[in-house]
PDB file of C-alpha atoms in Angstrom:
ATOM      1  CA  UNK B  66     -67.807 -21.963  -9.968  1.00 52.00           C
ATOM      2  CA  UNK B  67     -65.311 -23.941 -12.380  1.00 68.00           C
ATOM      3  CA  UNK B  68     -66.181 -26.680 -14.118  1.00 84.00           C
ATOM      4  CA  UNK B  69     -65.267 -30.106 -12.509  1.00 88.00           C
ATOM      5  CA  UNK B  70     -64.828 -33.864 -14.128  1.00 92.00           C
ATOM      6  CA  UNK B  71     -63.356 -37.236 -12.843  1.00 95.00           C
ATOM      7  CA  UNK B  72     -62.778 -40.044 -14.939  1.00 96.00           C
ATOM      8  CA  UNK B  73     -62.165 -43.229 -13.719  1.00 97.00           C
ATOM      9  CA  UNK B  74     -61.692 -46.682 -15.280  1.00 98.00           C
ATOM     10  CA  UNK B  75     -60.534 -50.388 -14.016  1.00 98.00           C
ATOM     11  CA  UNK B  76     -59.322 -53.376 -15.355  1.00 98.00           C
ATOM     12  CA  UNK B  77     -60.344 -56.661 -13.429  1.00 97.00           C
ATOM     13  CA  UNK B  78     -60.521 -59.684 -15.341  1.00 96.00           C
ATOM     14  CA  UNK B  79     -56.737 -58.803 -17.330  1.00 96.00           C
ATOM     15  CA  UNK B  80     -54.618 -55.943 -17.341  1.00 97.00           C
ATOM     16  CA  UNK B  81     -53.765 -53.735 -20.063  1.00 97.00           C
ATOM     17  CA  UNK B  82     -50.374 -54.855 -22.125  1.00 97.00           C
ATOM     18  CA  UNK B  83     -47.601 -52.260 -22.715  1.00 97.00           C
ATOM     19  CA  UNK B  84     -49.177 -51.607 -26.162  1.00 97.00           C
ATOM     20  CA  UNK B  85     -52.678 -50.585 -24.849  1.00 97.00           C
ATOM     21  CA  UNK B  86     -51.603 -48.470 -21.981  1.00 97.00           C
ATOM     22  CA  UNK B  87     -50.304 -46.747 -24.677  1.00 97.00           C
ATOM     23  CA  UNK B  88     -53.063 -46.625 -26.784  1.00 96.00           C
ATOM     24  CA  UNK B  89     -55.177 -44.845 -23.532  1.00 96.00           C
ATOM     25  CA  UNK B  90     -51.787 -42.409 -22.695  1.00 95.00           C
ATOM     26  CA  UNK B  91     -52.930 -41.367 -26.551  1.00 95.00           C
ATOM     27  CA  UNK B  92     -56.188 -39.981 -25.225  1.00 93.00           C
ATOM     28  CA  UNK B  93     -54.530 -37.936 -22.077  1.00 91.00           C
ATOM     29  CA  UNK B  94     -50.873 -37.194 -21.524  1.00 88.00           C
ATOM     30  CA  UNK B  95     -52.159 -35.437 -17.955  1.00 89.00           C
ATOM     31  CA  UNK B  96     -54.037 -38.992 -16.814  1.00 93.00           C
ATOM     32  CA  UNK B  97     -52.838 -41.549 -13.811  1.00 96.00           C
ATOM     33  CA  UNK B  98     -52.502 -44.782 -15.969  1.00 96.00           C
ATOM     34  CA  UNK B  99     -51.508 -48.262 -14.850  1.00 97.00           C
ATOM     35  CA  UNK B 100     -51.536 -51.591 -16.252  1.00 98.00           C
ATOM     36  CA  UNK B 101     -55.537 -52.083 -13.942  1.00 98.00           C
ATOM     37  CA  UNK B 102     -56.335 -48.131 -14.091  1.00 97.00           C
ATOM     38  CA  UNK B 103     -57.050 -45.223 -16.000  1.00 97.00           C
ATOM     39  CA  UNK B 104     -57.770 -41.439 -13.967  1.00 96.00           C
ATOM     40  CA  UNK B 105     -57.966 -38.546 -15.165  1.00 94.00           C
ATOM     41  CA  UNK B 106     -60.218 -35.011 -13.666  1.00 91.00           C
ATOM     42  CA  UNK B 107     -60.149 -32.095 -15.808  1.00 88.00           C
ATOM     43  CA  UNK B 108     -61.359 -28.567 -13.546  1.00 85.00           C
ATOM     44  CA  UNK B 109     -61.487 -26.705 -17.557  1.00 81.00           C
ATOM     45  CA  UNK B 110     -61.490 -28.309 -20.962  1.00 77.00           C
ATOM     46  CA  UNK B 111     -62.348 -32.301 -21.881  1.00 84.00           C
ATOM     47  CA  UNK B 112     -61.506 -36.291 -22.022  1.00 90.00           C
ATOM     48  CA  UNK B 113     -60.601 -36.314 -25.690  1.00 89.00           C
ATOM     49  CA  UNK B 114     -61.558 -40.257 -25.322  1.00 91.00           C
ATOM     50  CA  UNK B 115     -64.614 -41.914 -25.757  1.00 94.00           C
ATOM     51  CA  UNK B 116     -65.887 -43.673 -22.444  1.00 96.00           C
ATOM     52  CA  UNK B 117     -67.442 -46.332 -24.317  1.00 97.00           C
ATOM     53  CA  UNK B 118     -65.115 -47.370 -26.950  1.00 97.00           C
ATOM     54  CA  UNK B 119     -62.533 -47.700 -23.569  1.00 97.00           C
ATOM     55  CA  UNK B 120     -65.147 -50.012 -22.182  1.00 98.00           C
ATOM     56  CA  UNK B 121     -65.331 -52.036 -24.852  1.00 98.00           C
ATOM     57  CA  UNK B 122     -62.003 -52.881 -25.700  1.00 97.00           C
ATOM     58  CA  UNK B 123     -59.940 -51.831 -22.286  1.00 97.00           C
ATOM     59  CA  UNK B 124     -61.632 -51.939 -19.204  1.00 98.00           C
ATOM     60  CA  UNK B 125     -64.543 -53.643 -16.405  1.00 98.00           C
ATOM     61  CA  UNK B 126     -65.664 -50.489 -14.619  1.00 98.00           C
ATOM     62  CA  UNK B 127     -65.722 -46.818 -15.356  1.00 98.00           C
ATOM     63  CA  UNK B 128     -66.968 -43.727 -13.258  1.00 98.00           C
ATOM     64  CA  UNK B 129     -67.775 -40.210 -14.294  1.00 96.00           C
ATOM     65  CA  UNK B 130     -68.290 -37.462 -12.277  1.00 93.00           C
ATOM     66  CA  UNK B 131     -69.635 -33.877 -12.931  1.00 91.00           C
ATOM     67  CA  UNK B 132     -70.143 -30.906 -10.922  1.00 87.00           C
ATOM     68  CA  UNK B 133     -73.402 -30.433 -13.125  1.00 88.00           C
ATOM     69  CA  UNK B 134     -74.898 -33.198 -11.697  1.00 90.00           C
ATOM     70  CA  UNK B 135     -74.224 -36.003 -14.014  1.00 93.00           C
ATOM     71  CA  UNK B 136     -72.938 -38.745 -12.716  1.00 95.00           C
ATOM     72  CA  UNK B 137     -72.263 -42.191 -14.525  1.00 98.00           C
ATOM     73  CA  UNK B 138     -71.228 -46.275 -14.176  1.00 98.00           C
ATOM     74  CA  UNK B 139     -70.447 -48.284 -16.536  1.00 99.00           C
ATOM     75  CA  UNK B 140     -69.821 -52.307 -15.855  1.00 99.00           C
ATOM     76  CA  UNK B 141     -68.565 -54.768 -18.279  1.00 98.00           C
ATOM     77  CA  UNK B 142     -68.917 -58.198 -17.981  1.00 97.00           C
ATOM     78  CA  UNK B 143     -67.827 -61.385 -19.640  1.00 94.00           C
ATOM     79  CA  UNK B 144     -71.283 -63.135 -21.794  1.00 89.00           C
ATOM     80  CA  UNK B 145     -71.063 -66.043 -20.095  1.00 85.00           C
ATOM     81  CA  UNK B 146     -71.815 -64.590 -16.905  1.00 87.00           C
ATOM     82  CA  UNK B 147     -75.002 -61.810 -17.462  1.00 88.00           C
ATOM     83  CA  UNK B 148     -77.341 -62.514 -20.422  1.00 86.00           C
ATOM     84  CA  UNK B 149     -78.857 -59.640 -22.057  1.00 92.00           C
ATOM     85  CA  UNK B 150     -82.377 -60.716 -21.534  1.00 88.00           C
ATOM     86  CA  UNK B 151     -81.821 -61.216 -18.016  1.00 88.00           C
ATOM     87  CA  UNK B 152     -80.853 -57.108 -17.943  1.00 95.00           C
ATOM     88  CA  UNK B 153     -83.270 -56.106 -20.910  1.00 96.00           C
ATOM     89  CA  UNK B 154     -86.650 -55.769 -18.184  1.00 95.00           C
ATOM     90  CA  UNK B 155     -84.616 -53.626 -16.024  1.00 97.00           C
ATOM     91  CA  UNK B 156     -83.495 -51.054 -18.963  1.00 97.00           C
ATOM     92  CA  UNK B 157     -85.052 -47.347 -18.883  1.00 96.00           C
ATOM     93  CA  UNK B 158     -84.024 -45.277 -21.597  1.00 93.00           C
ATOM     94  CA  UNK B 159     -80.756 -43.448 -21.354  1.00 94.00           C
ATOM     95  CA  UNK B 160     -80.307 -44.277 -17.832  1.00 97.00           C
ATOM     96  CA  UNK B 161     -80.181 -47.630 -17.653  1.00 98.00           C
ATOM     97  CA  UNK B 162     -78.911 -49.102 -21.042  1.00 98.00           C
ATOM     98  CA  UNK B 163     -77.399 -52.319 -22.003  1.00 98.00           C
ATOM     99  CA  UNK B 164     -75.507 -53.550 -24.696  1.00 98.00           C
ATOM    100  CA  UNK B 165     -73.536 -56.672 -26.121  1.00 97.00           C
ATOM    101  CA  UNK B 166     -69.503 -56.661 -27.717  1.00 96.00           C
ATOM    102  CA  UNK B 167     -68.328 -59.830 -29.007  1.00 95.00           C
ATOM    103  CA  UNK B 168     -67.356 -61.169 -25.731  1.00 94.00           C
ATOM    104  CA  UNK B 169     -69.324 -58.721 -23.074  1.00 97.00           C
ATOM    105  CA  UNK B 170     -71.862 -57.431 -21.817  1.00 97.00           C
ATOM    106  CA  UNK B 171     -71.625 -53.447 -20.947  1.00 98.00           C
ATOM    107  CA  UNK B 172     -73.864 -51.975 -18.496  1.00 98.00           C
ATOM    108  CA  UNK B 173     -74.345 -48.128 -18.585  1.00 99.00           C
ATOM    109  CA  UNK B 174     -76.197 -46.343 -15.362  1.00 99.00           C
ATOM    110  CA  UNK B 175     -76.903 -42.588 -15.126  1.00 97.00           C
ATOM    111  CA  UNK B 176     -78.225 -40.428 -12.821  1.00 96.00           C
ATOM    112  CA  UNK B 177     -78.870 -36.388 -13.647  1.00 91.00           C
ATOM    113  CA  UNK B 178     -79.705 -33.721 -11.149  1.00 87.00           C
ATOM    114  CA  UNK B 179     -79.284 -30.277 -12.790  1.00 76.00           C
ATOM    115  CA  UNK B 180     -80.738 -28.460  -9.808  1.00 72.00           C
ATOM    116  CA  UNK B 181     -77.882 -29.906  -7.627  1.00 62.00           C
ATOM    117  CA  UNK B 182     -73.911 -29.463  -7.696  1.00 55.00           C
ATOM    118  CA  UNK B 183     -72.113 -32.460  -6.949  1.00 56.00           C
ATOM    119  CA  UNK B 184     -69.550 -31.574  -4.743  1.00 61.00           C
ATOM    120  CA  UNK B 185     -67.360 -34.468  -3.846  1.00 62.00           C
ATOM    121  CA  UNK B 186     -63.886 -33.899  -1.685  1.00 64.00           C
ATOM    122  CA  UNK B 187     -62.096 -37.232  -3.365  1.00 75.00           C
ATOM    123  CA  UNK B 188     -64.055 -38.778  -5.577  1.00 86.00           C
ATOM    124  CA  UNK B 189     -61.433 -41.465  -6.248  1.00 84.00           C
ATOM    125  CA  UNK B 190     -63.121 -43.733  -3.322  1.00 88.00           C
ATOM    126  CA  UNK B 191     -66.417 -44.151  -4.973  1.00 93.00           C
ATOM    127  CA  UNK B 192     -66.017 -46.380  -7.408  1.00 97.00           C
ATOM    128  CA  UNK B 193     -63.776 -48.890  -5.242  1.00 96.00           C
ATOM    129  CA  UNK B 194     -66.976 -48.817  -3.173  1.00 97.00           C
ATOM    130  CA  UNK B 195     -69.473 -49.533  -5.886  1.00 98.00           C
ATOM    131  CA  UNK B 196     -67.338 -52.076  -8.180  1.00 98.00           C
ATOM    132  CA  UNK B 197     -68.394 -54.975  -6.212  1.00 97.00           C
ATOM    133  CA  UNK B 198     -71.723 -54.898  -7.819  1.00 98.00           C
ATOM    134  CA  UNK B 199     -70.191 -56.571 -10.661  1.00 97.00           C
ATOM    135  CA  UNK B 200     -69.176 -59.804  -8.837  1.00 95.00           C
ATOM    136  CA  UNK B 201     -72.458 -59.537  -7.552  1.00 95.00           C
ATOM    137  CA  UNK B 202     -74.332 -59.702 -11.120  1.00 95.00           C
ATOM    138  CA  UNK B 203     -71.646 -62.222 -12.296  1.00 91.00           C
ATOM    139  CA  UNK B 204     -73.061 -64.682  -9.584  1.00 87.00           C
ATOM    140  CA  UNK B 205     -76.734 -64.219 -10.372  1.00 85.00           C
ATOM    141  CA  UNK B 206     -77.551 -61.459  -7.867  1.00 92.00           C
ATOM    142  CA  UNK B 207     -80.084 -58.985  -9.661  1.00 93.00           C
ATOM    143  CA  UNK B 208     -80.733 -56.115  -6.842  1.00 96.00           C
ATOM    144  CA  UNK B 209     -78.038 -54.286  -8.620  1.00 98.00           C
ATOM    145  CA  UNK B 210     -80.258 -53.838 -11.560  1.00 98.00           C
ATOM    146  CA  UNK B 211     -83.566 -53.789  -9.775  1.00 98.00           C
ATOM    147  CA  UNK B 212     -81.575 -50.325  -7.848  1.00 98.00           C
ATOM    148  CA  UNK B 213     -80.715 -48.971 -10.890  1.00 98.00           C
ATOM    149  CA  UNK B 214     -84.305 -48.987 -12.478  1.00 98.00           C
ATOM    150  CA  UNK B 215     -85.737 -47.878  -9.486  1.00 97.00           C
ATOM    151  CA  UNK B 216     -83.362 -45.147  -9.664  1.00 97.00           C
ATOM    152  CA  UNK B 217     -83.775 -43.786 -12.805  1.00 96.00           C
ATOM    153  CA  UNK B 218     -87.629 -43.984 -12.408  1.00 94.00           C
ATOM    154  CA  UNK B 219     -87.394 -41.918  -8.792  1.00 91.00           C
ATOM    155  CA  UNK B 220     -85.656 -38.879 -11.439  1.00 90.00           C
ATOM    156  CA  UNK B 221     -89.236 -38.257 -11.775  1.00 84.00           C
ATOM    157  CA  UNK B 222     -89.896 -36.869  -8.329  1.00 80.00           C
ATOM    158  CA  UNK B 223     -86.749 -33.905  -9.246  1.00 78.00           C
ATOM    159  CA  UNK B 224     -87.739 -33.840 -12.517  1.00 73.00           C
ATOM    160  CA  UNK B 225     -91.248 -33.754 -13.892  1.00 77.00           C
ATOM    161  CA  UNK B 226     -90.141 -33.640 -17.229  1.00 72.00           C
ATOM    162  CA  UNK B 227     -87.785 -36.923 -17.069  1.00 73.00           C
ATOM    163  CA  UNK B 228     -90.320 -38.932 -17.983  1.00 81.00           C
ATOM    164  CA  UNK B 229     -94.245 -38.551 -20.183  1.00 80.00           C
ATOM    165  CA  UNK B 230     -97.281 -39.161 -18.155  1.00 82.00           C
ATOM    166  CA  UNK B 231     -97.677 -42.460 -19.489  1.00 87.00           C
ATOM    167  CA  UNK B 232     -94.763 -44.094 -17.585  1.00 88.00           C
ATOM    168  CA  UNK B 233     -96.787 -43.799 -14.684  1.00 88.00           C
ATOM    169  CA  UNK B 234     -98.441 -47.288 -15.942  1.00 89.00           C
ATOM    170  CA  UNK B 235     -94.961 -49.142 -16.814  1.00 91.00           C
ATOM    171  CA  UNK B 236     -95.070 -52.089 -14.902  1.00 93.00           C
ATOM    172  CA  UNK B 237     -91.889 -53.196 -12.447  1.00 95.00           C
ATOM    173  CA  UNK B 238     -89.641 -55.795 -13.453  1.00 94.00           C
ATOM    174  CA  UNK B 239     -88.864 -58.723 -11.129  1.00 90.00           C
ATOM    175  CA  UNK B 240     -88.180 -57.715  -7.572  1.00 91.00           C
ATOM    176  CA  UNK B 241     -85.069 -59.656  -6.803  1.00 90.00           C
ATOM    177  CA  UNK B 242     -84.865 -60.880  -3.184  1.00 89.00           C
ATOM    178  CA  UNK B 243     -83.299 -59.049   0.016  1.00 93.00           C
ATOM    179  CA  UNK B 244     -84.252 -55.583  -0.790  1.00 96.00           C
ATOM    180  CA  UNK B 245     -84.265 -55.250   2.720  1.00 95.00           C
ATOM    181  CA  UNK B 246     -80.809 -56.580   3.048  1.00 95.00           C
ATOM    182  CA  UNK B 247     -78.289 -54.484   0.879  1.00 97.00           C
ATOM    183  CA  UNK B 248     -74.831 -55.089   0.356  1.00 97.00           C
ATOM    184  CA  UNK B 249     -72.286 -52.694   1.118  1.00 98.00           C
ATOM    185  CA  UNK B 250     -71.543 -52.181  -2.871  1.00 98.00           C
ATOM    186  CA  UNK B 251     -75.232 -52.329  -3.193  1.00 98.00           C
ATOM    187  CA  UNK B 252     -75.960 -49.419  -1.128  1.00 98.00           C
ATOM    188  CA  UNK B 253     -73.022 -47.461  -2.547  1.00 98.00           C
ATOM    189  CA  UNK B 254     -74.546 -47.986  -5.976  1.00 98.00           C
ATOM    190  CA  UNK B 255     -77.904 -47.066  -4.661  1.00 98.00           C
ATOM    191  CA  UNK B 256     -76.311 -43.475  -2.933  1.00 96.00           C
ATOM    192  CA  UNK B 257     -74.226 -42.833  -6.328  1.00 96.00           C
ATOM    193  CA  UNK B 258     -77.461 -43.239  -8.448  1.00 97.00           C
ATOM    194  CA  UNK B 259     -79.443 -40.922  -5.705  1.00 96.00           C
ATOM    195  CA  UNK B 260     -82.030 -43.755  -5.207  1.00 97.00           C
ATOM    196  CA  UNK B 261     -84.381 -42.120  -2.330  1.00 95.00           C
ATOM    197  CA  UNK B 262     -84.417 -44.128   0.511  1.00 96.00           C
ATOM    198  CA  UNK B 263     -88.490 -43.706   0.687  1.00 96.00           C
ATOM    199  CA  UNK B 264     -88.543 -44.993  -2.787  1.00 97.00           C
ATOM    200  CA  UNK B 265     -86.336 -47.779  -2.129  1.00 98.00           C
ATOM    201  CA  UNK B 266     -88.579 -49.093   1.397  1.00 97.00           C
ATOM    202  CA  UNK B 267     -91.895 -49.171  -0.576  1.00 97.00           C
ATOM    203  CA  UNK B 268     -90.019 -50.939  -3.142  1.00 96.00           C
ATOM    204  CA  UNK B 269     -88.538 -53.503  -0.935  1.00 96.00           C
ATOM    205  CA  UNK B 270     -91.795 -54.256   1.124  1.00 95.00           C
ATOM    206  CA  UNK B 271     -92.307 -57.375  -1.608  1.00 92.00           C
ATOM    207  CA  UNK B 272     -88.842 -58.574  -1.834  1.00 91.00           C
ATOM    208  CA  UNK B 273     -88.308 -61.853   0.207  1.00 86.00           C
ATOM    209  CA  UNK B 274     -85.802 -62.417   2.249  1.00 87.00           C
ATOM    210  CA  UNK B 275     -82.650 -64.079   0.300  1.00 79.00           C
ATOM    211  CA  UNK B 276     -82.985 -67.170   2.614  1.00 69.00           C
ATOM    212  CA  UNK B 277     -86.635 -67.533   1.323  1.00 59.00           C
ATOM    213  CA  UNK B 278     -86.583 -66.249  -2.038  1.00 55.00           C
ATOM    214  CA  UNK B 279     -87.710 -69.815  -3.482  1.00 56.00           C
ATOM    215  CA  UNK B 280     -90.902 -69.421  -2.213  1.00 59.00           C
ATOM    216  CA  UNK B 281     -93.368 -72.587  -1.838  1.00 66.00           C
ATOM    217  CA  UNK B 282     -91.290 -75.810  -3.552  1.00 77.00           C
ATOM    218  CA  UNK B 283     -94.113 -77.331  -4.563  1.00 76.00           C
ATOM    219  CA  UNK B 284     -95.697 -74.594  -6.623  1.00 77.00           C
ATOM    220  CA  UNK B 285     -91.995 -73.791  -7.807  1.00 78.00           C
ATOM    221  CA  UNK B 286     -91.585 -78.001  -8.918  1.00 84.00           C
ATOM    222  CA  UNK B 287     -95.058 -77.403 -10.726  1.00 84.00           C
ATOM    223  CA  UNK B 288     -94.380 -73.882 -12.349  1.00 79.00           C
ATOM    224  CA  UNK B 289     -90.576 -75.646 -13.752  1.00 85.00           C
ATOM    225  CA  UNK B 290     -92.560 -78.770 -15.060  1.00 88.00           C
ATOM    226  CA  UNK B 291     -94.895 -76.454 -16.681  1.00 85.00           C
ATOM    227  CA  UNK B 292     -92.367 -74.547 -18.815  1.00 86.00           C
ATOM    228  CA  UNK B 293     -92.234 -75.030 -22.616  1.00 88.00           C
ATOM    229  CA  UNK B 294     -89.621 -77.716 -23.814  1.00 89.00           C
ATOM    230  CA  UNK B 295     -87.719 -74.844 -25.859  1.00 86.00           C
ATOM    231  CA  UNK B 296     -87.412 -73.051 -22.908  1.00 83.00           C
ATOM    232  CA  UNK B 297     -86.061 -75.316 -20.750  1.00 83.00           C
ATOM    233  CA  UNK B 298     -83.515 -76.300 -23.475  1.00 85.00           C
ATOM    234  CA  UNK B 299     -82.271 -72.880 -23.381  1.00 83.00           C
ATOM    235  CA  UNK B 300     -81.863 -72.864 -19.511  1.00 80.00           C
ATOM    236  CA  UNK B 301     -80.483 -76.086 -19.739  1.00 85.00           C
ATOM    237  CA  UNK B 302     -77.578 -74.343 -22.180  1.00 81.00           C
ATOM    238  CA  UNK B 303     -76.708 -71.487 -20.270  1.00 77.00           C
ATOM    239  CA  UNK B 304     -75.777 -73.966 -17.541  1.00 80.00           C
ATOM    240  CA  UNK B 305     -73.492 -75.743 -19.989  1.00 82.00           C
ATOM    241  CA  UNK B 306     -72.178 -72.496 -20.828  1.00 74.00           C
ATOM    242  CA  UNK B 307     -71.032 -71.981 -17.269  1.00 71.00           C
ATOM    243  CA  UNK B 308     -74.098 -69.637 -16.672  1.00 68.00           C
ATOM    244  CA  UNK B 309     -75.778 -72.010 -14.070  1.00 74.00           C
ATOM    245  CA  UNK B 310     -76.110 -68.760 -11.123  1.00 67.00           C
ATOM    246  CA  UNK B 311     -77.439 -66.324 -13.792  1.00 67.00           C
ATOM    247  CA  UNK B 312     -80.128 -69.115 -15.164  1.00 74.00           C
ATOM    248  CA  UNK B 313     -81.164 -69.826 -11.317  1.00 73.00           C
ATOM    249  CA  UNK B 314     -82.108 -66.381 -10.877  1.00 68.00           C
ATOM    250  CA  UNK B 315     -83.639 -65.389 -14.474  1.00 71.00           C
ATOM    251  CA  UNK B 316     -85.745 -68.517 -13.269  1.00 75.00           C
ATOM    252  CA  UNK B 317     -86.958 -67.103 -10.115  1.00 71.00           C
ATOM    253  CA  UNK B 318     -87.308 -63.848 -10.628  1.00 66.00           C
ATOM    254  CA  UNK B 319     -89.550 -65.326 -13.088  1.00 69.00           C
ATOM    255  CA  UNK B 320     -91.400 -67.682 -11.070  1.00 74.00           C
ATOM    256  CA  UNK B 321     -92.263 -64.875  -8.721  1.00 66.00           C
ATOM    257  CA  UNK B 322     -93.332 -62.605 -11.291  1.00 63.00           C
ATOM    258  CA  UNK B 323     -95.587 -64.655 -13.099  1.00 66.00           C
ATOM    259  CA  UNK B 324     -97.109 -66.470  -9.483  1.00 62.00           C
ATOM    260  CA  UNK B 325     -97.565 -62.891  -7.942  1.00 58.00           C
ATOM    261  CA  UNK B 326    -101.031 -61.307  -8.282  1.00 49.00           C
ATOM    262  CA  UNK B 327    -100.345 -58.347  -7.430  1.00 57.00           C
ATOM    263  CA  UNK B 328     -97.836 -56.253  -9.765  1.00 80.00           C
ATOM    264  CA  UNK B 329     -97.111 -52.868  -9.335  1.00 94.00           C
ATOM    265  CA  UNK B 330     -96.626 -49.917 -11.573  1.00 94.00           C
ATOM    266  CA  UNK B 331     -94.127 -46.981 -11.231  1.00 93.00           C
ATOM    267  CA  UNK B 332     -97.032 -44.972  -9.952  1.00 92.00           C
ATOM    268  CA  UNK B 333     -97.576 -47.168  -7.405  1.00 94.00           C
ATOM    269  CA  UNK B 334     -94.372 -46.955  -6.052  1.00 95.00           C
ATOM    270  CA  UNK B 335     -93.455 -43.461  -6.555  1.00 92.00           C
ATOM    271  CA  UNK B 336     -97.210 -42.734  -4.567  1.00 93.00           C
ATOM    272  CA  UNK B 337     -96.244 -45.265  -1.639  1.00 95.00           C
ATOM    273  CA  UNK B 338     -92.850 -43.255  -0.914  1.00 93.00           C
ATOM    274  CA  UNK B 339     -94.642 -39.818  -1.200  1.00 90.00           C
ATOM    275  CA  UNK B 340     -96.757 -41.135   1.273  1.00 93.00           C
ATOM    276  CA  UNK B 341     -94.138 -42.675   3.389  1.00 93.00           C
ATOM    277  CA  UNK B 342     -92.465 -39.013   3.356  1.00 90.00           C
ATOM    278  CA  UNK B 343     -95.766 -37.795   4.341  1.00 88.00           C
ATOM    279  CA  UNK B 344     -96.878 -40.110   6.833  1.00 85.00           C
ATOM    280  CA  UNK B 345     -93.368 -39.104   8.707  1.00 82.00           C
ATOM    281  CA  UNK B 346     -93.581 -35.515   8.473  1.00 76.00           C
ATOM    282  CA  UNK B 347     -97.392 -35.543  10.112  1.00 75.00           C
ATOM    283  CA  UNK B 348     -95.433 -38.092  12.935  1.00 68.00           C
ATOM    284  CA  UNK B 349     -92.119 -36.556  13.509  1.00 68.00           C
ATOM    285  CA  UNK B 350     -90.226 -38.940  15.935  1.00 61.00           C
ATOM    286  CA  UNK B 351     -89.959 -37.970  19.473  1.00 54.00           C
TER     287      UNK B 351
END
């Protein structure tokens, strides 16, 4: 079987000017390039460009697919819309990574499955289906980050060498509300990252509905009152910097994490997914 690689980049916030288009054109004479997109595929050979540099300098979203099992999604957001402190609890080595440039935060999400061939009839539609999670993150919806974290540890079910045994005890990050009712872009992201449905169902058991995400209002008010002054000032500063939605989601996630007594580990989630699969095989639908 021949090798196949697919590269797609999209500019959302600002189109590339003619000079920038010329710069990315120098990386490939075969790519389809417009002011807002860069698309190329290879059946032999490799792309000369550096996707990380292209994201840091030109584009807001990138999707990569190789038929030997590698999938990669990168998203770039302005720093005033998503804070690295919010993202950090969901990072998992090279599978879920994030860093900042002078003006942006870049997310790098990957999935590997060396035992399975990725045969996609038309990969051009994948990024269009997923890119909506960028706008969701910008409004403070952290479900895409949790899905990426969960999918990363789900790799362990396909590859026993993906993590060391001590990763069993890694704690679950804050669980966002609404995991039972994913948006279409979030569902597309979960599929792209190969998130197992049983693992998602187990994770969603402690996720409150979106409309009840604040929980007990009196308990929330007490929790906010007891926050250290420096922390309140930091959160207020985020609001002033046009990060109100992100500040709200950060506070709610922390409130749920700090007021929920039963915290789960990676092992709890993986074991729960295994039990769910076993139960289904033992009691098949009639």
